[in-house]
mmCIF file of C-alpha atoms in Angstrom:
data_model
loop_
_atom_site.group_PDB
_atom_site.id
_atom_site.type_symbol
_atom_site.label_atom_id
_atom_site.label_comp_id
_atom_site.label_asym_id
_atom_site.label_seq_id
_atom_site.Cartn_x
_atom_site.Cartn_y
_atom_site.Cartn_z
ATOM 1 C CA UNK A 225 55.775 40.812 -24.750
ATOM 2 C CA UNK A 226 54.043 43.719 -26.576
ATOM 3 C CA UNK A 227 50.398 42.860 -28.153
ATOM 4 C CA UNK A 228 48.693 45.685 -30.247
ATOM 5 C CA UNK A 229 45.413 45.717 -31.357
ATOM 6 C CA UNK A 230 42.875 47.626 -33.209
ATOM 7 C CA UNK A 231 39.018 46.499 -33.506
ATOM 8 C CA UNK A 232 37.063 47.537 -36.755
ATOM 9 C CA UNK A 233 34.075 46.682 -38.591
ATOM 10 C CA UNK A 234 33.461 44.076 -40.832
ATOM 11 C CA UNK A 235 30.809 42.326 -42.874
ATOM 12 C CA UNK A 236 30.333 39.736 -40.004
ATOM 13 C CA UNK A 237 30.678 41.913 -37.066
ATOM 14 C CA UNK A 238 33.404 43.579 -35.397
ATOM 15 C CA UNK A 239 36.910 42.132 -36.319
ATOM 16 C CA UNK A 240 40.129 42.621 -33.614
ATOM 17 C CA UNK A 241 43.512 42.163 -35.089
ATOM 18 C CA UNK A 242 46.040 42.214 -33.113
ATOM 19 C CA UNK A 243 49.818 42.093 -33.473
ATOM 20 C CA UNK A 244 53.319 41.236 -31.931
ATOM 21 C CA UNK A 245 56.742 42.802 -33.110
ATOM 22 C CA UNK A 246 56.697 39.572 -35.234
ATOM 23 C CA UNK A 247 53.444 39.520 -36.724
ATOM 24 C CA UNK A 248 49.860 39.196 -36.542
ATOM 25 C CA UNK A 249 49.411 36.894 -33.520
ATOM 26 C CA UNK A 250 44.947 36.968 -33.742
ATOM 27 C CA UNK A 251 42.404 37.410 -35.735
ATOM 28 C CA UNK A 252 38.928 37.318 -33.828
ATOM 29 C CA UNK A 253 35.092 37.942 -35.062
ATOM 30 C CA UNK A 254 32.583 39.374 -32.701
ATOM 31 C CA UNK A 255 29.274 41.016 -32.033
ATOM 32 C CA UNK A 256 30.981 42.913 -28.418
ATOM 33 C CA UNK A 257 34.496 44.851 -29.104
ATOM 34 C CA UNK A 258 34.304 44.329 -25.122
ATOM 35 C CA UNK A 259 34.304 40.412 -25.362
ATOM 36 C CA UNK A 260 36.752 40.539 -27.970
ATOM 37 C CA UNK A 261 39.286 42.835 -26.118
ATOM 38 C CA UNK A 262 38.792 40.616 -23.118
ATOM 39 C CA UNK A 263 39.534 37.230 -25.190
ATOM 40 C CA UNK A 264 42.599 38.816 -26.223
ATOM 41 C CA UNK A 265 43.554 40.114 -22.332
ATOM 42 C CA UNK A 266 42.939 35.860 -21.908
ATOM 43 C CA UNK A 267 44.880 34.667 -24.630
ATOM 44 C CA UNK A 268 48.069 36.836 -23.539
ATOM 45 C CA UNK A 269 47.744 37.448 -19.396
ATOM 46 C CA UNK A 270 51.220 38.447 -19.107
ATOM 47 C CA UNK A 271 51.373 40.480 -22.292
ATOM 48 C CA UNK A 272 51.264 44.503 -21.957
ATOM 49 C CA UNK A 273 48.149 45.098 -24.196
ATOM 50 C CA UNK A 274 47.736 48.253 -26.110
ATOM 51 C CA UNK A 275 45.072 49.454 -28.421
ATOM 52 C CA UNK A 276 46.631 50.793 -31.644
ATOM 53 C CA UNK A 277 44.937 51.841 -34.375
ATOM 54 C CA UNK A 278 47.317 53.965 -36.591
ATOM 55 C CA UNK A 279 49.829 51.129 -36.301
ATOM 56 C CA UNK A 280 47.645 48.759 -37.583
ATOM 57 C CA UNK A 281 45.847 50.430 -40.058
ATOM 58 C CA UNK A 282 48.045 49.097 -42.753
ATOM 59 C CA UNK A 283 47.528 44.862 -41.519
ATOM 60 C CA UNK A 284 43.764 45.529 -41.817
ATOM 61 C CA UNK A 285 44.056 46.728 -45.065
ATOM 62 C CA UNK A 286 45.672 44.214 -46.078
ATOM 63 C CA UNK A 287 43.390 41.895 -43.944
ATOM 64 C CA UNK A 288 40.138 43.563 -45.930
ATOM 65 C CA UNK A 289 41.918 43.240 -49.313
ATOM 66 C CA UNK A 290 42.239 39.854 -48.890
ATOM 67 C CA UNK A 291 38.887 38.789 -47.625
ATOM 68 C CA UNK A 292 37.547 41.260 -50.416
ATOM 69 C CA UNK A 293 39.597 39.000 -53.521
ATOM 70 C CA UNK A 294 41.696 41.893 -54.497
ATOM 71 C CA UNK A 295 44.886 40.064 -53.524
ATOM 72 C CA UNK A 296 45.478 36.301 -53.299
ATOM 73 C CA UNK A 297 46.846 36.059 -50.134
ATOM 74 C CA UNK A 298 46.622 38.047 -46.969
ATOM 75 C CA UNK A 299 50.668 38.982 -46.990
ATOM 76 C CA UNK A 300 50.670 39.655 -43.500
ATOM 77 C CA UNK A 301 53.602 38.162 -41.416
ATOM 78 C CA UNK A 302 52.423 35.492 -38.388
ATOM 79 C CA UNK A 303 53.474 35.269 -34.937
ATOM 80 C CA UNK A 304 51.060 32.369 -33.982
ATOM 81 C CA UNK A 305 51.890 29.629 -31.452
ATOM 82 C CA UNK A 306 50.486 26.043 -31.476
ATOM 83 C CA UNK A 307 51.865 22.342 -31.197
ATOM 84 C CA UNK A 308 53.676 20.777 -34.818
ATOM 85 C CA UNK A 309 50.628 19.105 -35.223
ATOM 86 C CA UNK A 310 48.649 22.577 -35.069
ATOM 87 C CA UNK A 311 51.032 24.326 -37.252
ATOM 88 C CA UNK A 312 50.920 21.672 -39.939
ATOM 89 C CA UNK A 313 47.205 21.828 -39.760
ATOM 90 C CA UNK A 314 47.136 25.422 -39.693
ATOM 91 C CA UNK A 315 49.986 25.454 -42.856
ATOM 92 C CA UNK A 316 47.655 23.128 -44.666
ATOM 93 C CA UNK A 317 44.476 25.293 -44.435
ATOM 94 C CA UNK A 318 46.661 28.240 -45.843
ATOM 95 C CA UNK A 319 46.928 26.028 -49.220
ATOM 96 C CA UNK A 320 43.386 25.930 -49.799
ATOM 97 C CA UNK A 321 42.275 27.790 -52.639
ATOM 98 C CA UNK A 322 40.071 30.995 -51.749
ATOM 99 C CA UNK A 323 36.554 29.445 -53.017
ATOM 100 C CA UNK A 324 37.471 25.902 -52.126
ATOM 101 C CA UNK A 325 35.985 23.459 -49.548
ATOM 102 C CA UNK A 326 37.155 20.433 -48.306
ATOM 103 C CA UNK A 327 36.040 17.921 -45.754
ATOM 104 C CA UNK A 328 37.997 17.519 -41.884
ATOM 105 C CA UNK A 329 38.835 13.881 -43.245
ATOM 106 C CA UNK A 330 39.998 15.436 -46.485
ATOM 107 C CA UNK A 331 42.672 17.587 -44.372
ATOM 108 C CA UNK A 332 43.656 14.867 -42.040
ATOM 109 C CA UNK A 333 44.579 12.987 -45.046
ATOM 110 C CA UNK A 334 46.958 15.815 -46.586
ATOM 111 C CA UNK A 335 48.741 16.410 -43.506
ATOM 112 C CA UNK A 336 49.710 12.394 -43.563
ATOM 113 C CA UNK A 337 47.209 11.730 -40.489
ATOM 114 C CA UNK A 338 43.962 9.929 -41.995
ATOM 115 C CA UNK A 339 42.930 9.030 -38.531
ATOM 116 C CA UNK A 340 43.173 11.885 -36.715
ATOM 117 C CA UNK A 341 40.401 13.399 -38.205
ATOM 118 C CA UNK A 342 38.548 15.087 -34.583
ATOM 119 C CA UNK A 343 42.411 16.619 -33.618
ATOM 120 C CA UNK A 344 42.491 18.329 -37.173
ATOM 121 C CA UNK A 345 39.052 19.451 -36.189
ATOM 122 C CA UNK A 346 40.225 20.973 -32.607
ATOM 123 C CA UNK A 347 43.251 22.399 -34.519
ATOM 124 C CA UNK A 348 40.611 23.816 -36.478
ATOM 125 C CA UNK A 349 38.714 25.621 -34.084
ATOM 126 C CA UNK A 350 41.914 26.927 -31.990
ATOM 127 C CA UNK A 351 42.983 28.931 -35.135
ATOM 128 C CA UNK A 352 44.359 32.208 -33.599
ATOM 129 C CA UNK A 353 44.167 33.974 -36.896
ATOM 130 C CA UNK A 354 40.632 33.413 -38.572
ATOM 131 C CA UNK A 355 40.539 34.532 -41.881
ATOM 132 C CA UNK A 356 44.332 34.561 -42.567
ATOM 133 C CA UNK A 357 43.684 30.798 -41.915
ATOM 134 C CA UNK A 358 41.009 29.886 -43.523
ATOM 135 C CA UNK A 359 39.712 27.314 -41.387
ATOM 136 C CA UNK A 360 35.929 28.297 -42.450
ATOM 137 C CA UNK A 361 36.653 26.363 -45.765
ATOM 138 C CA UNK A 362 36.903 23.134 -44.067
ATOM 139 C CA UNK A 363 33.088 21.125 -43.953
ATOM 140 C CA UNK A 364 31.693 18.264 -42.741
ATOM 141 C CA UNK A 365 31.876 14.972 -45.194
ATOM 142 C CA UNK A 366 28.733 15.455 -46.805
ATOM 143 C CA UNK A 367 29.370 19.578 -47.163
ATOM 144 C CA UNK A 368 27.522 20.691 -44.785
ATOM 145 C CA UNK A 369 28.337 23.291 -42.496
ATOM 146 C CA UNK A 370 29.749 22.373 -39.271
ATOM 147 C CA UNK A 371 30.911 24.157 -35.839
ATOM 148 C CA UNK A 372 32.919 27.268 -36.623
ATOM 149 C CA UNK A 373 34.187 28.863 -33.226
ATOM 150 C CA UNK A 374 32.701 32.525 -34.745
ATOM 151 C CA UNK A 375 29.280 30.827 -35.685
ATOM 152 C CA UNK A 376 27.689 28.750 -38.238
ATOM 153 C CA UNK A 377 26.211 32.229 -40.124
ATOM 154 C CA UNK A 378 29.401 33.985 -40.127
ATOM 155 C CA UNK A 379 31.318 30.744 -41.682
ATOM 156 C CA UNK A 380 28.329 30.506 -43.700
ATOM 157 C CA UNK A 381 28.985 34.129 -44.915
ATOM 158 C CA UNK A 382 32.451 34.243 -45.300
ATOM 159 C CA UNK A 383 32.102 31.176 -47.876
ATOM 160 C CA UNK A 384 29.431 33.367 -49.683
ATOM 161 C CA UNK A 385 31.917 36.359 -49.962
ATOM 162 C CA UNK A 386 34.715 34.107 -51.481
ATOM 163 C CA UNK A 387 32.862 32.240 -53.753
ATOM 164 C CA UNK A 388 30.637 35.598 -54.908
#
């Protein structure tokens, strides 16, 4: 398998995308483009890994368009891997309105799993594509902020953008 990636700046730190023939297979947020590349090198360890940014120019665009409100959705084709029950999670989070919050018990409940609150929570944090799928718009029951795999202040910003 063939991985791609580019890493950029964003408003929260340096952003890699990367991408498959298929689609965009990660989104990560970092402070070290090292540390990032090197998540990536884990994630795939028997995928040849190539740095291209011409070739993905166009996905962060898109990407940035997205995260800036000028389109509603990201429009960017996924090649992510998880369990069903990761999938559904990670389907559900897609539906949630840019702006919107809900609670971890809010999205067990619309993916028919009331109880299984802390596994929609792990699905959470294993997101491969942050951003795409929004997991940052899913809070604890009382709204606050809780664990977000990039950090609290960069969940905490990425609501501000949306909601701004």
């Amino acid at each position: 398998m063939k991985v791609t990636f580019t890493v950029t700046e964003s408003p929260f730190g340096r952003l890699l995308l990367a991408a498959t023939m298929q689609g965009v297979c990660s989104v990560m947020i970092g402070d070290s483009e090292t540390d990032l590349i090197n998540h990536l090198r884990d994630r795939f360890p028997m995928a040849q890994i190539e740095r291209d940014d011409a070739h993905l120019r166009l996905q962060v665009k898109k990407l940035f368009d997205y995260l800036n409100g000028q389109v509603p959705h990201a429009d960017l084709p996924l090649d992510v891997q998880g369990t069903a029950f990761q999938m559904r999670v990670w389907e559900e989070l897609r539906r949630i309105p840019r702006g919107q919050r809900i609670s971890y018990g809010e999205l067990a409940r619309r993916i028919d799993k009331p109880k299984a609150i802390r596994a929609v929570a792990r699905a959470c944090a294993t997101n491969p594509v942050a951003i795409i799928t929004p997991c940052h718009r899913v809070v604890g029951k009382n709204g606050d902020m809780t664990g977000y795999r990039w950090g609290i202040e960069t969940k905490r910003l990425l609501l501000e953008k949306e909601t701004a």
